[in-house]
Every structure is written in C-alpha cells, then in structure tokens.
Short mmCIF file of C-alpha atoms and ligand atoms in Angstrom, two decimals:
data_model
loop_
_atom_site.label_atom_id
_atom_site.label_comp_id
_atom_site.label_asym_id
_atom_site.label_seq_id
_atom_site.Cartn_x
_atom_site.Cartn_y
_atom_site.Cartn_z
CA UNK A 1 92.92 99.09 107.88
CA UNK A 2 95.79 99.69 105.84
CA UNK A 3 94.99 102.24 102.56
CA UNK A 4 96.42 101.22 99.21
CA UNK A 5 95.81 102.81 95.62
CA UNK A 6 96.04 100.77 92.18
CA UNK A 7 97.02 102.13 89.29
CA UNK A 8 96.50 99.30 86.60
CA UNK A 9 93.36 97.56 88.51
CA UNK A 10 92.15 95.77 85.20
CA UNK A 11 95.51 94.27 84.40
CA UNK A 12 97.33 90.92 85.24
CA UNK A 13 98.57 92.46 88.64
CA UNK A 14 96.07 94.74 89.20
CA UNK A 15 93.30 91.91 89.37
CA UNK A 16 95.64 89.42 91.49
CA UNK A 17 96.26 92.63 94.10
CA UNK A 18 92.26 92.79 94.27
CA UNK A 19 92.47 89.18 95.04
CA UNK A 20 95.20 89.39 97.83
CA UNK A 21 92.42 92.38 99.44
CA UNK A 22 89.54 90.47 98.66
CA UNK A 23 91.06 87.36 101.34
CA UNK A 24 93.32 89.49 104.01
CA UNK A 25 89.89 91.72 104.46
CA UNK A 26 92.31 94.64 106.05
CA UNK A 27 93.06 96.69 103.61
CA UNK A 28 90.61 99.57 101.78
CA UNK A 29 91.43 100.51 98.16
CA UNK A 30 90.94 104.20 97.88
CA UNK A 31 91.48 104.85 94.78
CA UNK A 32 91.86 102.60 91.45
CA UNK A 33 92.83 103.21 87.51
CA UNK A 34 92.08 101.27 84.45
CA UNK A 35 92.35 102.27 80.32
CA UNK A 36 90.24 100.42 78.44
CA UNK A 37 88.49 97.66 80.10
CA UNK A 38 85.63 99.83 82.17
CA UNK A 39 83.42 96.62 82.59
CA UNK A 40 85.91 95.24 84.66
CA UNK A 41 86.42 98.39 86.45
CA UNK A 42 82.81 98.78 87.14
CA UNK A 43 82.68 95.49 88.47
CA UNK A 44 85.91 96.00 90.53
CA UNK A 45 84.26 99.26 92.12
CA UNK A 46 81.12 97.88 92.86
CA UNK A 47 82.72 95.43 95.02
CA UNK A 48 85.70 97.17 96.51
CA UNK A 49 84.13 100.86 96.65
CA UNK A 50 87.06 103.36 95.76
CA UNK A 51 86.55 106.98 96.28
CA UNK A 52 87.98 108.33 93.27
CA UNK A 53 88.63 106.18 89.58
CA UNK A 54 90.74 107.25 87.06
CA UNK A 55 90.45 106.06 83.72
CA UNK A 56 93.22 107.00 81.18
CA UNK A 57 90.63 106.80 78.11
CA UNK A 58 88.61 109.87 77.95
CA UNK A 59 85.95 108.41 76.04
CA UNK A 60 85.88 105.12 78.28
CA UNK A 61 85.82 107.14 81.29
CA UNK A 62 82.45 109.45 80.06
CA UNK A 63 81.22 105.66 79.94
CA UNK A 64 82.00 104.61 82.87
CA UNK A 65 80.88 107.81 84.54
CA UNK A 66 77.31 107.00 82.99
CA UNK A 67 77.38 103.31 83.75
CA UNK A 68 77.92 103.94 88.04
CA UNK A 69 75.97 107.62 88.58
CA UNK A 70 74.27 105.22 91.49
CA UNK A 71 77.70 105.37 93.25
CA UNK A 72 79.53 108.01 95.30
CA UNK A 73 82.72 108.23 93.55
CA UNK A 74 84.57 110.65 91.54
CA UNK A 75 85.63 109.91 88.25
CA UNK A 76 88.92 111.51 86.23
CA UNK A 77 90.69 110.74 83.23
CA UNK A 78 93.94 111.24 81.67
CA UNK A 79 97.39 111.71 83.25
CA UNK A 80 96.18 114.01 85.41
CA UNK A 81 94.00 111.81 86.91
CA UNK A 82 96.39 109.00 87.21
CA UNK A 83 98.49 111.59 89.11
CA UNK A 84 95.59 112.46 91.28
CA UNK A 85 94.85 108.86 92.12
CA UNK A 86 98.56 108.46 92.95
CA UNK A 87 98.80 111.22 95.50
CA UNK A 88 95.38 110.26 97.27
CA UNK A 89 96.11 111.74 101.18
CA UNK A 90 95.03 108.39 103.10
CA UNK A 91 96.51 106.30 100.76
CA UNK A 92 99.96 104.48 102.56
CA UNK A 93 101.10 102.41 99.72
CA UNK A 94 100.59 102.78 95.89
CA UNK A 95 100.15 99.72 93.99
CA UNK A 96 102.05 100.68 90.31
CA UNK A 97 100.48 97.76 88.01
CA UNK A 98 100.21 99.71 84.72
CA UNK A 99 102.17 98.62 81.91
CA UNK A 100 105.05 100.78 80.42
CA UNK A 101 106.46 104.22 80.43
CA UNK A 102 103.20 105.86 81.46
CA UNK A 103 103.95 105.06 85.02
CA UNK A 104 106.54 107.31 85.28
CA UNK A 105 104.92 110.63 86.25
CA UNK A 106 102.20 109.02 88.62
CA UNK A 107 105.10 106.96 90.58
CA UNK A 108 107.44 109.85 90.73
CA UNK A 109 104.04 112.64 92.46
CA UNK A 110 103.80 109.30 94.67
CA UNK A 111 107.04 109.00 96.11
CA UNK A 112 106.72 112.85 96.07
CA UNK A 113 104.21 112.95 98.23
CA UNK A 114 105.53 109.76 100.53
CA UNK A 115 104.10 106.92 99.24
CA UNK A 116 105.77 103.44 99.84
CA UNK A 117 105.45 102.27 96.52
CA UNK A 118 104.66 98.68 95.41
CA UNK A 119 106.63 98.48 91.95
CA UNK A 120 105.51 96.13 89.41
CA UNK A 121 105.82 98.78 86.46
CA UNK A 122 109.07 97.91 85.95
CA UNK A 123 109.88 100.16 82.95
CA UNK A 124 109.43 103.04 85.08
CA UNK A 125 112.79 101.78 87.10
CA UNK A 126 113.94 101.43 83.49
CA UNK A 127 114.34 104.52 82.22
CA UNK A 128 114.04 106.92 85.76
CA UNK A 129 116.29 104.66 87.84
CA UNK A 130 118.73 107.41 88.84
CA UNK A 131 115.29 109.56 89.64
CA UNK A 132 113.26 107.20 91.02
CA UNK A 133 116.00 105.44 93.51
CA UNK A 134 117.72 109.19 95.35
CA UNK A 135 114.35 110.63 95.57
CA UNK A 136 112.69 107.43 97.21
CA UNK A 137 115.17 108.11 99.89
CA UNK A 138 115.21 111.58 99.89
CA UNK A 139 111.33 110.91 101.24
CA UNK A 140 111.75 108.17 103.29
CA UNK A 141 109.74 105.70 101.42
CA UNK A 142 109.93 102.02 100.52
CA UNK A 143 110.18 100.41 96.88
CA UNK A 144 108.71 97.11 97.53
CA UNK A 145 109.25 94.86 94.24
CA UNK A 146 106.48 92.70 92.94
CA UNK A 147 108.60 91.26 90.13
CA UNK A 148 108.89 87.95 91.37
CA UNK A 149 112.27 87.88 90.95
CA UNK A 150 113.20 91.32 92.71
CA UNK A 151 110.60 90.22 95.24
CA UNK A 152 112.87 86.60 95.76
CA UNK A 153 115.83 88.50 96.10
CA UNK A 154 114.33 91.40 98.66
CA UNK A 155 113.12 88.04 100.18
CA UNK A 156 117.15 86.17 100.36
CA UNK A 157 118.31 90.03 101.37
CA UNK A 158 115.51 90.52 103.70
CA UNK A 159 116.54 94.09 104.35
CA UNK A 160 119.33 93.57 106.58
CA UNK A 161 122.34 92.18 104.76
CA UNK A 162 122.96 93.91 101.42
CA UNK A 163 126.97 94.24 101.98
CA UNK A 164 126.93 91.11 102.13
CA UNK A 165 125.84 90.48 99.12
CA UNK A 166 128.39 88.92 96.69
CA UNK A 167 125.91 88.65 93.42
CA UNK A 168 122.56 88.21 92.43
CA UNK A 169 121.17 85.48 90.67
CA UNK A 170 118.11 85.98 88.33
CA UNK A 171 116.51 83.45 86.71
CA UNK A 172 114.62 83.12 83.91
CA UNK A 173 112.08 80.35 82.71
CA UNK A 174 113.36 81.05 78.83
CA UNK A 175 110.23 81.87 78.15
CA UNK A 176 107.83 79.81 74.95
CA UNK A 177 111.07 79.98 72.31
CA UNK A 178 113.62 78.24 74.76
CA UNK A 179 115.91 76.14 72.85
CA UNK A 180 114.81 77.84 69.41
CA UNK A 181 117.39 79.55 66.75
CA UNK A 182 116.76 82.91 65.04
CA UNK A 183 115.76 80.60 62.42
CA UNK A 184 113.06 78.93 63.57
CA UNK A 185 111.74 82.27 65.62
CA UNK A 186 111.52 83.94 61.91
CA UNK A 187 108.46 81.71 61.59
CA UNK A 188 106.79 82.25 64.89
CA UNK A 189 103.28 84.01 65.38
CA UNK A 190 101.66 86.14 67.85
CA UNK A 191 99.92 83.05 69.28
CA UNK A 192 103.22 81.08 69.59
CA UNK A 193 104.56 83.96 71.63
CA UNK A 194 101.66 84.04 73.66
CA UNK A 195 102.05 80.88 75.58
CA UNK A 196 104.34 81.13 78.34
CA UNK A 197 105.21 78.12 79.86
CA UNK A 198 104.81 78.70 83.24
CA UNK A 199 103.02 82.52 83.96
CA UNK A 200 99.63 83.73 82.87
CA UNK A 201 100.46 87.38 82.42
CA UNK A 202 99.58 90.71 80.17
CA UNK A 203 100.22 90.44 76.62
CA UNK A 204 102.97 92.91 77.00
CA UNK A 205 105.54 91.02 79.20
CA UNK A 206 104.65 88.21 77.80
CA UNK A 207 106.11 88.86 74.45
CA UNK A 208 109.01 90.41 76.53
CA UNK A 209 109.83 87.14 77.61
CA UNK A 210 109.93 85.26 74.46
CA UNK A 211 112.70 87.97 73.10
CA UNK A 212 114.47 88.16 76.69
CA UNK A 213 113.75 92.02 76.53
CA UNK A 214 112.01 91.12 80.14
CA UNK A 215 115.26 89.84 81.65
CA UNK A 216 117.14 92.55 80.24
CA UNK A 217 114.67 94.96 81.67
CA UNK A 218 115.10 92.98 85.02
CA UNK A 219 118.33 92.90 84.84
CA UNK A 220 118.31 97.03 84.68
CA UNK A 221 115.23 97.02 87.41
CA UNK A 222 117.78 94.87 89.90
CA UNK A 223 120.95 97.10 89.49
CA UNK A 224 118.74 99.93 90.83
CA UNK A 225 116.87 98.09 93.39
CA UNK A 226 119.63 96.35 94.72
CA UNK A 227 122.95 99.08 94.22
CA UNK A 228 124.36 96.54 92.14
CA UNK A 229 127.18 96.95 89.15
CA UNK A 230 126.51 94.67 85.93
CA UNK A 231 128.97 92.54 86.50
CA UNK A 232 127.39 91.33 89.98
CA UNK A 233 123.80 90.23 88.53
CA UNK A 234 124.04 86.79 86.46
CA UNK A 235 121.06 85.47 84.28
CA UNK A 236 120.55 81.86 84.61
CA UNK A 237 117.96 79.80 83.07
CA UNK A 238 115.43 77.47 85.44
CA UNK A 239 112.65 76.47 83.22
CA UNK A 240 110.23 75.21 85.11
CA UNK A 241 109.88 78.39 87.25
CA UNK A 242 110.87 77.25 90.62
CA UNK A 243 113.84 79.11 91.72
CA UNK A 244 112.37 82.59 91.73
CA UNK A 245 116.13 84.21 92.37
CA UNK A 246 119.25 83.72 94.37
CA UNK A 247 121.63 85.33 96.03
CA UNK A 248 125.31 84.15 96.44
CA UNK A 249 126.97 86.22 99.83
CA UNK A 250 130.48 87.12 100.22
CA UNK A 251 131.21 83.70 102.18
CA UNK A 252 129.60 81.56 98.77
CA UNK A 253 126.42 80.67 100.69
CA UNK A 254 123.48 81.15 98.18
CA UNK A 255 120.58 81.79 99.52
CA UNK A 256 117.34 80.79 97.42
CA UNK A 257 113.63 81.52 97.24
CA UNK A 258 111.68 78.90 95.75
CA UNK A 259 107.37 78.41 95.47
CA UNK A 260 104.99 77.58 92.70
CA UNK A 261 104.68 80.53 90.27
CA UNK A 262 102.06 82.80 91.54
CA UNK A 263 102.03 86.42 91.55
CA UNK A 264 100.14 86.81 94.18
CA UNK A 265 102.95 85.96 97.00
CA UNK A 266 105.13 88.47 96.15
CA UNK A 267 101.91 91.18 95.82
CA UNK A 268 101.47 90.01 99.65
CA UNK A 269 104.42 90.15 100.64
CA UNK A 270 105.09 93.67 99.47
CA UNK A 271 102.07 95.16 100.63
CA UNK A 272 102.76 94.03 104.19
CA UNK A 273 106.25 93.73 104.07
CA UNK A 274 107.80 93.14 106.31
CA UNK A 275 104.75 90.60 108.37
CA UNK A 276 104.31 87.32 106.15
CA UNK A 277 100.27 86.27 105.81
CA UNK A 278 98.59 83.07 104.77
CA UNK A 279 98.25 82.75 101.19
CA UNK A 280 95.79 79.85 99.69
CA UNK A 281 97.39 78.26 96.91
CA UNK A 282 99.31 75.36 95.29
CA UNK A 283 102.51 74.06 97.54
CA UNK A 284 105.63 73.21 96.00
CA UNK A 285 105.64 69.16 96.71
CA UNK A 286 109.50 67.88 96.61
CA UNK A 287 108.50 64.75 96.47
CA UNK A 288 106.73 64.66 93.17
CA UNK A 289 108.85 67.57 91.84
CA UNK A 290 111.28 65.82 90.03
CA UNK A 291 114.29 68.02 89.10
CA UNK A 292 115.14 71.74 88.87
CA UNK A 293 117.53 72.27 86.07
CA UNK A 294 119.62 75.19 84.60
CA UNK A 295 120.78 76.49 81.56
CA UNK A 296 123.05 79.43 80.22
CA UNK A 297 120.89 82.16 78.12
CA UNK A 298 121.10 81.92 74.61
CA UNK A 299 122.04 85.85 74.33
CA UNK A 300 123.14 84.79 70.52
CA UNK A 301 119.31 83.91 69.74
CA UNK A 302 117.57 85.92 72.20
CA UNK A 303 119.03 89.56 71.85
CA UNK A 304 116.75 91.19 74.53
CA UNK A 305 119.51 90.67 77.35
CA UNK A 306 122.30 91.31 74.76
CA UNK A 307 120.40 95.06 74.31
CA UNK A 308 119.86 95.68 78.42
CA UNK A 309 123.84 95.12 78.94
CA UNK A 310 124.34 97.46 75.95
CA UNK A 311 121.80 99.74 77.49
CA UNK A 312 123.34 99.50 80.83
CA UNK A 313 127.15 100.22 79.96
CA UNK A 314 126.27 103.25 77.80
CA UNK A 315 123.67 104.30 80.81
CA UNK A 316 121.79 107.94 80.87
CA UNK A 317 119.19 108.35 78.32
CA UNK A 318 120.01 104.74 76.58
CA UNK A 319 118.07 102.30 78.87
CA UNK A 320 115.10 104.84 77.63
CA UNK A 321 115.74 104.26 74.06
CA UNK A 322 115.85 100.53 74.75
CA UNK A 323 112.26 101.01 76.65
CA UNK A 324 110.60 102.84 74.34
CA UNK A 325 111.73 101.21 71.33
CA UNK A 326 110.44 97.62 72.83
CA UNK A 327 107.19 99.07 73.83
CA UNK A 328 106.60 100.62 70.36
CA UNK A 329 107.87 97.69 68.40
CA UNK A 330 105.84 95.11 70.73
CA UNK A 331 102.94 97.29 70.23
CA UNK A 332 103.14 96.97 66.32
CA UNK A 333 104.00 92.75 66.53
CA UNK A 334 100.74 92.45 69.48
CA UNK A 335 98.74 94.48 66.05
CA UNK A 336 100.59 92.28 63.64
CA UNK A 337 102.11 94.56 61.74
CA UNK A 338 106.01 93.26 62.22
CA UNK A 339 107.80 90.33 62.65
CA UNK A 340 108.77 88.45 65.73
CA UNK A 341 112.72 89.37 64.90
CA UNK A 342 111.86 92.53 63.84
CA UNK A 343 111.30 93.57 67.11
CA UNK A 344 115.02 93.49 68.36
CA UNK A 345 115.71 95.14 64.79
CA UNK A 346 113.82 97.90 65.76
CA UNK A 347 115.55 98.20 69.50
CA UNK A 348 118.59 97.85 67.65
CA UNK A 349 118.31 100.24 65.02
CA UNK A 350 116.97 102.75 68.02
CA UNK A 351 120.08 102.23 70.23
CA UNK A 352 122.85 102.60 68.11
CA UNK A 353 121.33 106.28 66.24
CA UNK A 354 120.98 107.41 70.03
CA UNK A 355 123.66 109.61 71.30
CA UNK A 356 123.39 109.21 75.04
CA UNK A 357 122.38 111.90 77.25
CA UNK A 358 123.96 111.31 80.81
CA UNK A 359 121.20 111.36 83.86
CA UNK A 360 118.13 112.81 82.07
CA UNK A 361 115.81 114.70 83.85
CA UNK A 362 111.99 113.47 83.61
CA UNK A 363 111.26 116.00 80.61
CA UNK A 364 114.40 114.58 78.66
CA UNK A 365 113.24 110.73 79.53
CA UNK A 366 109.91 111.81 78.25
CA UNK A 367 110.78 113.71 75.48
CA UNK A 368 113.45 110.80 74.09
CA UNK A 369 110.36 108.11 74.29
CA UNK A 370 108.67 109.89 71.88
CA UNK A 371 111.27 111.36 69.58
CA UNK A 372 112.04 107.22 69.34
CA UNK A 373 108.06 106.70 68.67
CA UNK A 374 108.08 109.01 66.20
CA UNK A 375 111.48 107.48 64.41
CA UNK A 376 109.67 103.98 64.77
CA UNK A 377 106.63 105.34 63.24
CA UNK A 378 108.70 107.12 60.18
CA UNK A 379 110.48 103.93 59.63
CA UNK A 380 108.25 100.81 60.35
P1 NDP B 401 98.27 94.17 81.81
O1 NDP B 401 98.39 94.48 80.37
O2 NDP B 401 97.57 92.95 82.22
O3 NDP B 401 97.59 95.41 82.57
C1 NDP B 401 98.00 96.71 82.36
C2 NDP B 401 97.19 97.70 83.15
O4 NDP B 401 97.57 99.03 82.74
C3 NDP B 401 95.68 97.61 82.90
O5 NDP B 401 95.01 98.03 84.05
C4 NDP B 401 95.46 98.60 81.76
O6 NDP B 401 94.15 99.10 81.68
C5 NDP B 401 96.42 99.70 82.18
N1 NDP B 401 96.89 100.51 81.05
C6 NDP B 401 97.28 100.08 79.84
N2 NDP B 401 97.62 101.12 79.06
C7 NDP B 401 97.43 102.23 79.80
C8 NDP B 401 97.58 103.62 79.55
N3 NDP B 401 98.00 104.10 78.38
N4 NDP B 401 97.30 104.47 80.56
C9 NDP B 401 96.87 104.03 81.75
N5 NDP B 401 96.70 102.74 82.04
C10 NDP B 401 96.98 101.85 81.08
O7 NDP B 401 99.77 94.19 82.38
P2 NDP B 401 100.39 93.35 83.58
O8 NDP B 401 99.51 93.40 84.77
O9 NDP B 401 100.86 92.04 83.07
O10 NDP B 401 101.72 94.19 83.87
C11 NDP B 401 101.69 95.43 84.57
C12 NDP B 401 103.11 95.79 84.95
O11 NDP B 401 103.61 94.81 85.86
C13 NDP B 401 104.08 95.78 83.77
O12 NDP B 401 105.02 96.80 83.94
C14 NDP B 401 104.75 94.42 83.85
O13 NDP B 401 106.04 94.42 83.32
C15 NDP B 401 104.80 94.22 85.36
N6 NDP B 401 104.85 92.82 85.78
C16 NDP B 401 103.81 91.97 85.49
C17 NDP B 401 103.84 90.64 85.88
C18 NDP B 401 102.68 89.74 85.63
O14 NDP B 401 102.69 88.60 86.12
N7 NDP B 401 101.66 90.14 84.92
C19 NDP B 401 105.02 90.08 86.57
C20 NDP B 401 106.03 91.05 86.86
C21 NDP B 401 105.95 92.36 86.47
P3 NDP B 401 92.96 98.37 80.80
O15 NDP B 401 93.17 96.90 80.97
O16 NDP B 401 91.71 98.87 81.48
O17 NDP B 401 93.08 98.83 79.40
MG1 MG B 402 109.72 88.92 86.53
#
C-alpha cells in the first residue's frame, strides 16, 4: 500500500484524488485537511479512515470533533495542524490541494521531512519558488505537478530529456471571456466568470482564468518546475482544452500531450509516477473531434499574464505581491464587493508601490502577503 496525505480533501482536487484511491484500491490516506466544509470531511473519513484530520477552522473542527467521537482519529486545527498532517511519518507522498498562500508552510515541513510532494497549490511555487525548488533537492524528493499543464509537460519531458528542451508550450483554453474587450468585461458578473468552458474547478482558479492571472501564475509555476528562463515558455491559446502542453526540443520536434480534460489523469499519474494505471473515463475520439485551433493571448485585454512577466523580470519578493494581491482582490470580487477589472487594478496598484526584495526568506514572503492584505484592505 502506498501512504499519501491530503491537504485540501474537500476541494476540487482534493475530492478527484479521493476518487483516483477510491478505484486503484492501493493506496491508504493517513491523514486529510479541510476548512470549512466538515460534512464532506466527515463523509470522506468515514469512508477512507484517516488517522489524524486537520481542519483549519477552529470552530468547524470542535464540530467535527463532536460529529465522529465514534471514530478513532485525532482531530487538530489551525496551521499547526496542517503542518502536523503534512509531516505524518508513514506518509510517502503529500497531496498539496489547498488553495493559495496557506500552503506554503505545510509544503515546505513536508519536503523537510522527505515527502515527494504532489503540487497542485500552485501559489506556493509562486511566491517560494527559489525555496521550494533547492530544498526539494537538497532532500531528495520529487515535485510531481498536478496542474494539467505542468503534468503534460513532465509527461513530453518524461524525466529524462530536459537539455533537450528548446521551449515549453502552455496552453490555455482562454477561459469564459475569450474574445471579449475590457469593455465588455466591465459588465461581467460573478456568475459570468464562473463558467469555464471546459473545467469544473474551485471558485478560486476559476476566476483566475477569466483574468489570465492562472496562466501567469503557470507561467511562474513552469519556470521553476522546469529550470526555464521567460523567454523559453510561450502561452498559446487552444480553446477547446485538448492540447494540455507542448514541448518544442532543440531539433524542432514538438512533442504533445493531448486527452479529454480531466483532472484526475494527471492526479494518477503523479501519485504513481513514474507506472501509468487504468483510468475510467471519456476518450478523446479523432474522428468526431473536429479541429484543434490556436490563438495568440489577448495580454492587451487580459492583464493577468501581462502582471506574471512583470512579476517574473523584477523576481524576489514581486511574484508574492502579485499572489497575494490576486488572492485578496479575488476574494473581495467571489464576495461581490469589486469589479471584475478591478481586480487587475488592485494587482497593479500592489506591484508597482512594491520595492522588490531579492530571494525572501519564508518570514519575508509571509510577512509581504499581509503587509499587501492590509494595503488592499486600507484601500478597497
Ligand atoms: P477548492 O476551492 O475546490 O478547494 C480548496 C481546498 O482548500 C478545500 O479543501 C478547502 O477546504 C481548503 N481551504 C480553503 N481555505 C483554506 C484555509 N484557509 N486553510 C486551510 N484549508 C483551506 O480549490 P481547488 O481544488 O480548485 O484548487 C486547489 C489548488 O489546486 C489551487 O492552488 C489551484 O490553483 C490548484 N489547481 C486546481 C485545479 C482544479 O482543477 N481544481 C487545476 C490545477 C491546479 P473547505 O472546502 O473545507 O473549506
Ligand atoms: Mg492548469
């Protein structure tokens, strides 16, 4: 049996990694985190049987404590317990499915304490990049992507052949707003950015990918993962979700990984990386798929990958500002208390009052999130 942890069980990735467990019938979930949602994480433990749950929420996790007193497991709460569920002693892998900065600490005790670590959280890579990546190898352990793209790539790369690697090519479905101008998105609601085309996914990333932010992020996520200088990663547009990346190697070949859009592939292949497994789903059919098709990014319209480029050429402590600003200001539009295009006025506004501390240390990253809370909070 191979021994994972979950931080994020309740979410979008956290319930399609249950899934991939729930039909490979090898692996035992030690451990498993939630915030909010503790019906689903009663449920979840009932059926999968963790040792120890963490839930962030103090007051949710008093609940849940009285809701499963039949059941031998030990319940925490707060950071701390995310960093205890993180560290577990059995636990091989850790599954990071929680959404924003507050992976950070919990992914960094992991790695600490020689974890291969299944990344989803991609704003941890974010904003601790130049942590995350030395000390990763300074332990010996694997960051397996479950980004789909980073996963496609990993996939094309397959571990062996990263020198020759001439570029990387990420695409992007454009997300609900394709084709739109900043005038029409200064009428859009919540709801409008709410329908992705192609992904069923947590609110969060959601709106990240009608602004872009997402790609910029990913853009940010694959420099680190993959060594990679901006001016080797291009952003291409393939709407209909297909293409999951590319690669183009030194002799021009591009390499390509293609399948219907479902998360839980590249959550399999991560956590057994690097054995393949059945996975029951939808096939991609070439027959009745009709075209693939491209398009530039409109980074005129959609500033998000405008802001990660910024982000990236002034590196340190910027890519931080950039993180924390989105979360904040996608916090406040998901409450509807700001615009649509008022979120890449707040990243904006953020980024250029920042003066850029080079390679900040985990205290500094933290530290900078909120000071840029707190500015957002003064301001909006
Ligand atoms: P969801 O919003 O669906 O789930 C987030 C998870 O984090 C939930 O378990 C939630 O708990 C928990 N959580 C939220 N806030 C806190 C907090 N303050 N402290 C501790 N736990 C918290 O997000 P997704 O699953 O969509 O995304 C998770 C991560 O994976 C993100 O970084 C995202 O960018 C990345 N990702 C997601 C993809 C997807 O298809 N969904 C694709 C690629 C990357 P609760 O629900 O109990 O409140
Ligand atoms: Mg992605």
């Amino acid at each position: 049996m191979k021994k994972i942890v979950i931080l994020g069980s309740t979410g979008s990735i956290g319930t399609q990694t249950l899934d991939v467990v729930r039909h490979n019938k090898d692996i035992e979930v030690l451990g498993m985190t939630g915030n909010k949602n503790i019906s689903l994480l009663e449920k979840q433990m009932r059926e999968f049987r963790p040792k120890k749950v963490a839930v962030y929420d103090e007051t949710k996790a008093k609940e849940l404590k009285a809701a499963v007193k039949d059941l031998e497991v030990e319940i925490l709460t707060g950071m701390e317990g995310l960093m205890e569920i993180a560290v577990m002693e059995e636990a091989e892998t850790v599954v990071t499915a929680v959404v924003g900065m507050i992976g950070i600490r919990p992914t960094i005790g992991a790695i600490k304490a020689g974890k291969d670590i299944a990344l989803a959280n991609k704003e941890t890579l974010v904003t601790a990049g130049h942590i995350i990546m030395p000390l990763a190898k300074k332990h010996g352990v694997q960051i397996l992507p479950v980004d789909s793209e980073h996963s496609a790539i990993y996939q094309c790369i397959h571990g062996e052949k990263e020198k020759e690697v001439h570029k990387i090519i990420l695409t992007a479905s454009g997300g609900p707003f394709r084709g739109k101008k900043t005038a029409d998105l200064s009428k859009v609601t919540l709801e409008d950015a709410l329908k992705h085309p192609n992904w069923a996914m947590g609110q969060k990333i959601t709106v990240d990918s009608a602004t872009l932010v997402n790609k910029g992020l990913e853009v940010i996520e694959a420099k680190w993962l993959f060594h990679m200088d901006l001016d080797r990663i291009e952003v291409v547009l393939q709407p209909q979700s297909i293409i999951h990346s590319m690669i183009e190697c030194i002799d021009g070949s591009v390499i390509a990984q293609l399948g219907t859009p479902d998360m839980r592939l590249p959550i399999q292949y991560a956590l057994y990386y690097p054995e393949r497994r059945f996975l029951n789903g939808k096939r991609l059919d070439f027959k009745t798929l009709k075209q693939i098709t491209f398009e530039e990014p409109d980074m005129e319209t959609f500033l998000g990958l405008s802001y990660a480029y910024q982000a990236i050429e002034s590196g340190g402590s910027m890519p931080t500002v950039l993180n924390a600003a989105n979360e904040k200001a996608v916090s406040k539009f998901l409450h509807k208390s700001i615009d649509f295009l008022d979120i890449y006025k707040i990243i904006e506004e953020c980024m250029s009052r920042h003066s850029v501390c080079e390679a900040p240390t985990m205290e500094q990253i933290l530290e900078i999130e909120q000071e840029t809370y707190d500015y957002i909070e003064s301001r909006w």
